[in-house]
PDB file of C-alpha atoms in Angstrom:
ATOM      1  CA  UNK A   1     -16.191   3.407  15.951  1.00  0.00           C
ATOM      2  CA  UNK A   2     -14.678   0.062  15.121  1.00  0.00           C
ATOM      3  CA  UNK A   3     -11.067  -0.980  15.521  1.00  0.00           C
ATOM      4  CA  UNK A   4     -10.071  -2.656  12.286  1.00  0.00           C
ATOM      5  CA  UNK A   5      -7.032  -3.640  10.280  1.00  0.00           C
ATOM      6  CA  UNK A   6      -6.005  -2.667   6.803  1.00  0.00           C
ATOM      7  CA  UNK A   7      -3.161  -3.532   4.477  1.00  0.00           C
ATOM      8  CA  UNK A   8      -0.571  -1.116   3.110  1.00  0.00           C
ATOM      9  CA  UNK A   9       2.249  -1.261   0.607  1.00  0.00           C
ATOM     10  CA  UNK A  10       4.951   1.372   0.363  1.00  0.00           C
ATOM     11  CA  UNK A  11       5.699   0.984  -3.323  1.00  0.00           C
ATOM     12  CA  UNK A  12       9.089   0.845  -5.078  1.00  0.00           C
ATOM     13  CA  UNK A  13       9.107   4.551  -5.922  1.00  0.00           C
ATOM     14  CA  UNK A  14       8.817   5.320  -2.193  1.00  0.00           C
ATOM     15  CA  UNK A  15      11.330   2.761  -0.917  1.00  0.00           C
ATOM     16  CA  UNK A  16      13.841   3.734  -3.626  1.00  0.00           C
ATOM     17  CA  UNK A  17      13.734   7.312  -2.324  1.00  0.00           C
ATOM     18  CA  UNK A  18      14.034   6.280   1.367  1.00  0.00           C
ATOM     19  CA  UNK A  19      10.573   7.570   2.250  1.00  0.00           C
ATOM     20  CA  UNK A  20       9.565   4.699   4.553  1.00  0.00           C
ATOM     21  CA  UNK A  21      10.052   6.715   7.745  1.00  0.00           C
ATOM     22  CA  UNK A  22       8.332   9.838   6.400  1.00  0.00           C
ATOM     23  CA  UNK A  23       5.326   7.848   5.195  1.00  0.00           C
ATOM     24  CA  UNK A  24       5.151   5.868   8.436  1.00  0.00           C
ATOM     25  CA  UNK A  25       5.117   9.154  10.358  1.00  0.00           C
ATOM     26  CA  UNK A  26       2.064  10.275   8.355  1.00  0.00           C
ATOM     27  CA  UNK A  27       0.367   6.923   9.011  1.00  0.00           C
ATOM     28  CA  UNK A  28       1.025   7.136  12.732  1.00  0.00           C
ATOM     29  CA  UNK A  29       0.092  10.820  12.731  1.00  0.00           C
ATOM     30  CA  UNK A  30      -3.527   9.957  11.927  1.00  0.00           C
ATOM     31  CA  UNK A  31      -3.701   7.506  14.822  1.00  0.00           C
ATOM     32  CA  UNK A  32      -2.964   4.240  13.019  1.00  0.00           C
ATOM     33  CA  UNK A  33      -0.594   1.687  14.525  1.00  0.00           C
ATOM     34  CA  UNK A  34       1.787  -0.362  12.397  1.00  0.00           C
ATOM     35  CA  UNK A  35       1.268  -3.840  13.854  1.00  0.00           C
ATOM     36  CA  UNK A  36       3.254  -5.723  11.189  1.00  0.00           C
ATOM     37  CA  UNK A  37       5.837  -4.568   8.685  1.00  0.00           C
ATOM     38  CA  UNK A  38       8.467  -6.113   6.452  1.00  0.00           C
ATOM     39  CA  UNK A  39      10.529  -5.206   3.430  1.00  0.00           C
ATOM     40  CA  UNK A  40      10.143  -7.711   0.593  1.00  0.00           C
ATOM     41  CA  UNK A  41      11.087  -8.024  -3.035  1.00  0.00           C
ATOM     42  CA  UNK A  42       7.830  -9.093  -4.636  1.00  0.00           C
ATOM     43  CA  UNK A  43       8.229 -11.802  -7.252  1.00  0.00           C
ATOM     44  CA  UNK A  44       6.452 -11.445 -10.560  1.00  0.00           C
ATOM     45  CA  UNK A  45       4.091 -14.272  -9.540  1.00  0.00           C
ATOM     46  CA  UNK A  46       3.289 -12.549  -6.232  1.00  0.00           C
ATOM     47  CA  UNK A  47       2.571  -9.269  -8.037  1.00  0.00           C
ATOM     48  CA  UNK A  48       0.369 -11.028 -10.600  1.00  0.00           C
ATOM     49  CA  UNK A  49      -1.605 -12.708  -7.803  1.00  0.00           C
ATOM     50  CA  UNK A  50      -1.888  -9.541  -5.756  1.00  0.00           C
ATOM     51  CA  UNK A  51      -3.102  -7.421  -8.678  1.00  0.00           C
ATOM     52  CA  UNK A  52      -5.179 -10.152 -10.397  1.00  0.00           C
ATOM     53  CA  UNK A  53      -8.298  -7.996  -9.986  1.00  0.00           C
ATOM     54  CA  UNK A  54      -6.765  -5.627 -12.567  1.00  0.00           C
ATOM     55  CA  UNK A  55      -5.727  -8.330 -15.049  1.00  0.00           C
ATOM     56  CA  UNK A  56      -7.994  -7.086 -17.839  1.00  0.00           C
ATOM     57  CA  UNK A  57      -7.050  -3.434 -17.411  1.00  0.00           C
ATOM     58  CA  UNK A  58      -4.532  -1.803 -19.763  1.00  0.00           C
ATOM     59  CA  UNK A  59      -2.108  -0.864 -16.970  1.00  0.00           C
ATOM     60  CA  UNK A  60      -1.860  -4.384 -15.470  1.00  0.00           C
ATOM     61  CA  UNK A  61       1.426  -5.403 -17.140  1.00  0.00           C
ATOM     62  CA  UNK A  62       3.145  -2.150 -16.255  1.00  0.00           C
ATOM     63  CA  UNK A  63       1.873  -2.397 -12.673  1.00  0.00           C
ATOM     64  CA  UNK A  64       3.171  -5.951 -12.256  1.00  0.00           C
ATOM     65  CA  UNK A  65       6.531  -4.950 -13.761  1.00  0.00           C
ATOM     66  CA  UNK A  66       6.820  -1.937 -11.470  1.00  0.00           C
ATOM     67  CA  UNK A  67       5.849  -3.770  -8.283  1.00  0.00           C
ATOM     68  CA  UNK A  68       8.242  -6.653  -8.895  1.00  0.00           C
ATOM     69  CA  UNK A  69      11.195  -4.511 -10.029  1.00  0.00           C
ATOM     70  CA  UNK A  70      12.350  -3.259  -6.623  1.00  0.00           C
ATOM     71  CA  UNK A  71      11.672  -3.854  -2.914  1.00  0.00           C
ATOM     72  CA  UNK A  72       8.457  -2.731  -1.237  1.00  0.00           C
ATOM     73  CA  UNK A  73       7.365  -2.470   2.394  1.00  0.00           C
ATOM     74  CA  UNK A  74       4.211  -4.402   3.260  1.00  0.00           C
ATOM     75  CA  UNK A  75       2.330  -3.478   6.421  1.00  0.00           C
ATOM     76  CA  UNK A  76      -0.687  -4.190   8.565  1.00  0.00           C
ATOM     77  CA  UNK A  77      -2.208  -1.065  10.069  1.00  0.00           C
ATOM     78  CA  UNK A  78      -4.656  -1.041  12.963  1.00  0.00           C
ATOM     79  CA  UNK A  79      -6.944   1.609  14.386  1.00  0.00           C
ATOM     80  CA  UNK A  80     -10.407   3.089  14.468  1.00  0.00           C
ATOM     81  CA  UNK A  81     -11.895   2.847  10.970  1.00  0.00           C
ATOM     82  CA  UNK A  82      -8.403   2.004   9.706  1.00  0.00           C
ATOM     83  CA  UNK A  83      -9.428   1.458   6.075  1.00  0.00           C
ATOM     84  CA  UNK A  84     -11.004   4.904   5.727  1.00  0.00           C
ATOM     85  CA  UNK A  85      -8.316   6.602   7.825  1.00  0.00           C
ATOM     86  CA  UNK A  86      -5.540   5.163   5.669  1.00  0.00           C
ATOM     87  CA  UNK A  87      -7.297   5.890   2.391  1.00  0.00           C
ATOM     88  CA  UNK A  88      -7.842   9.476   3.543  1.00  0.00           C
ATOM     89  CA  UNK A  89      -4.154  10.034   4.394  1.00  0.00           C
ATOM     90  CA  UNK A  90      -3.061   8.267   1.166  1.00  0.00           C
ATOM     91  CA  UNK A  91      -4.945  10.780  -0.981  1.00  0.00           C
ATOM     92  CA  UNK A  92      -6.331  10.450  -4.492  1.00  0.00           C
ATOM     93  CA  UNK A  93      -4.637   8.027  -6.899  1.00  0.00           C
ATOM     94  CA  UNK A  94      -3.773  10.948  -9.130  1.00  0.00           C
ATOM     95  CA  UNK A  95      -1.391  13.081  -7.043  1.00  0.00           C
ATOM     96  CA  UNK A  96      -2.482  16.207  -8.913  1.00  0.00           C
ATOM     97  CA  UNK A  97      -5.983  15.700  -7.465  1.00  0.00           C
ATOM     98  CA  UNK A  98      -4.827  14.637  -3.985  1.00  0.00           C
ATOM     99  CA  UNK A  99      -5.489  16.911  -1.026  1.00  0.00           C
ATOM    100  CA  UNK A 100      -2.625  18.857   0.529  1.00  0.00           C
ATOM    101  CA  UNK A 101      -0.901  16.962   3.312  1.00  0.00           C
ATOM    102  CA  UNK A 102      -1.673  13.504   1.925  1.00  0.00           C
ATOM    103  CA  UNK A 103       1.009  10.947   1.142  1.00  0.00           C
ATOM    104  CA  UNK A 104       0.380  11.009  -2.588  1.00  0.00           C
ATOM    105  CA  UNK A 105       0.277  14.806  -2.806  1.00  0.00           C
ATOM    106  CA  UNK A 106       3.631  15.046  -1.044  1.00  0.00           C
ATOM    107  CA  UNK A 107       5.485  11.994  -2.353  1.00  0.00           C
ATOM    108  CA  UNK A 108       3.914  10.460  -5.492  1.00  0.00           C
ATOM    109  CA  UNK A 109       5.815  10.913  -8.737  1.00  0.00           C
ATOM    110  CA  UNK A 110       2.842  10.189 -11.008  1.00  0.00           C
ATOM    111  CA  UNK A 111      -0.409   8.237 -11.170  1.00  0.00           C
ATOM    112  CA  UNK A 112       1.601   5.079 -11.818  1.00  0.00           C
ATOM    113  CA  UNK A 113       4.271   5.783  -9.223  1.00  0.00           C
ATOM    114  CA  UNK A 114       1.956   6.928  -6.470  1.00  0.00           C
ATOM    115  CA  UNK A 115       4.020   5.664  -3.516  1.00  0.00           C
ATOM    116  CA  UNK A 116       1.378   3.664  -1.595  1.00  0.00           C
ATOM    117  CA  UNK A 117      -1.368   1.054  -1.847  1.00  0.00           C
ATOM    118  CA  UNK A 118      -4.163   0.564   0.660  1.00  0.00           C
ATOM    119  CA  UNK A 119      -7.041  -1.880   0.942  1.00  0.00           C
ATOM    120  CA  UNK A 120     -10.439  -0.603  -0.158  1.00  0.00           C
ATOM    121  CA  UNK A 121     -12.744  -2.812   1.971  1.00  0.00           C
ATOM    122  CA  UNK A 122     -12.629  -5.165   4.982  1.00  0.00           C
ATOM    123  CA  UNK A 123     -12.763  -8.252   2.748  1.00  0.00           C
ATOM    124  CA  UNK A 124      -9.921  -6.983   0.573  1.00  0.00           C
ATOM    125  CA  UNK A 125      -7.876  -6.087   3.651  1.00  0.00           C
ATOM    126  CA  UNK A 126      -8.271  -9.602   5.084  1.00  0.00           C
ATOM    127  CA  UNK A 127      -7.250 -11.197   1.785  1.00  0.00           C
ATOM    128  CA  UNK A 128      -4.267  -8.905   1.244  1.00  0.00           C
ATOM    129  CA  UNK A 129      -3.021  -9.297   4.823  1.00  0.00           C
ATOM    130  CA  UNK A 130      -3.250 -13.094   4.522  1.00  0.00           C
ATOM    131  CA  UNK A 131      -1.169 -13.047   1.322  1.00  0.00           C
ATOM    132  CA  UNK A 132       1.776 -11.396   3.093  1.00  0.00           C
ATOM    133  CA  UNK A 133       1.569 -12.172   6.828  1.00  0.00           C
ATOM    134  CA  UNK A 134       0.969 -15.177   9.046  1.00  0.00           C
ATOM    135  CA  UNK A 135      -0.948 -14.601  12.255  1.00  0.00           C
ATOM    136  CA  UNK A 136       2.123 -14.674  14.505  1.00  0.00           C
ATOM    137  CA  UNK A 137       3.756 -11.853  12.505  1.00  0.00           C
ATOM    138  CA  UNK A 138       1.000  -9.419  13.471  1.00  0.00           C
ATOM    139  CA  UNK A 139       1.732  -8.112  16.927  1.00  0.00           C
ATOM    140  CA  UNK A 140      -0.947  -5.582  17.796  1.00  0.00           C
TER     141      UNK A 140
END
């Protein structure tokens, strides 16, 4: 198994409800290490850049508005097969379809306010990490 890194965002609906510690406990509980973490207030431009892949989708404007409205926590996670491990503990995008014990099943308010974001591939993880962290901020 390969040690890899992935990117995570604890979204505004999670930070607003003080769920950072509870979500981090779930992340660490599956063997992932948080090797970088900071609380930021995403600007509209940062949100538009981050979610540019969804620009043509009907939910893009609402997503950008939501992500730039309140603070988020951005993170770099590290561990064996970190991308899959994090996506598994995140759960399905729709919390009604998420497995019991996953972050979204326990904490998401809706499909739109689903508490967390995670990279979907190594290339995406590298790009997302680079948008938010410089090399010396990652201390694995």
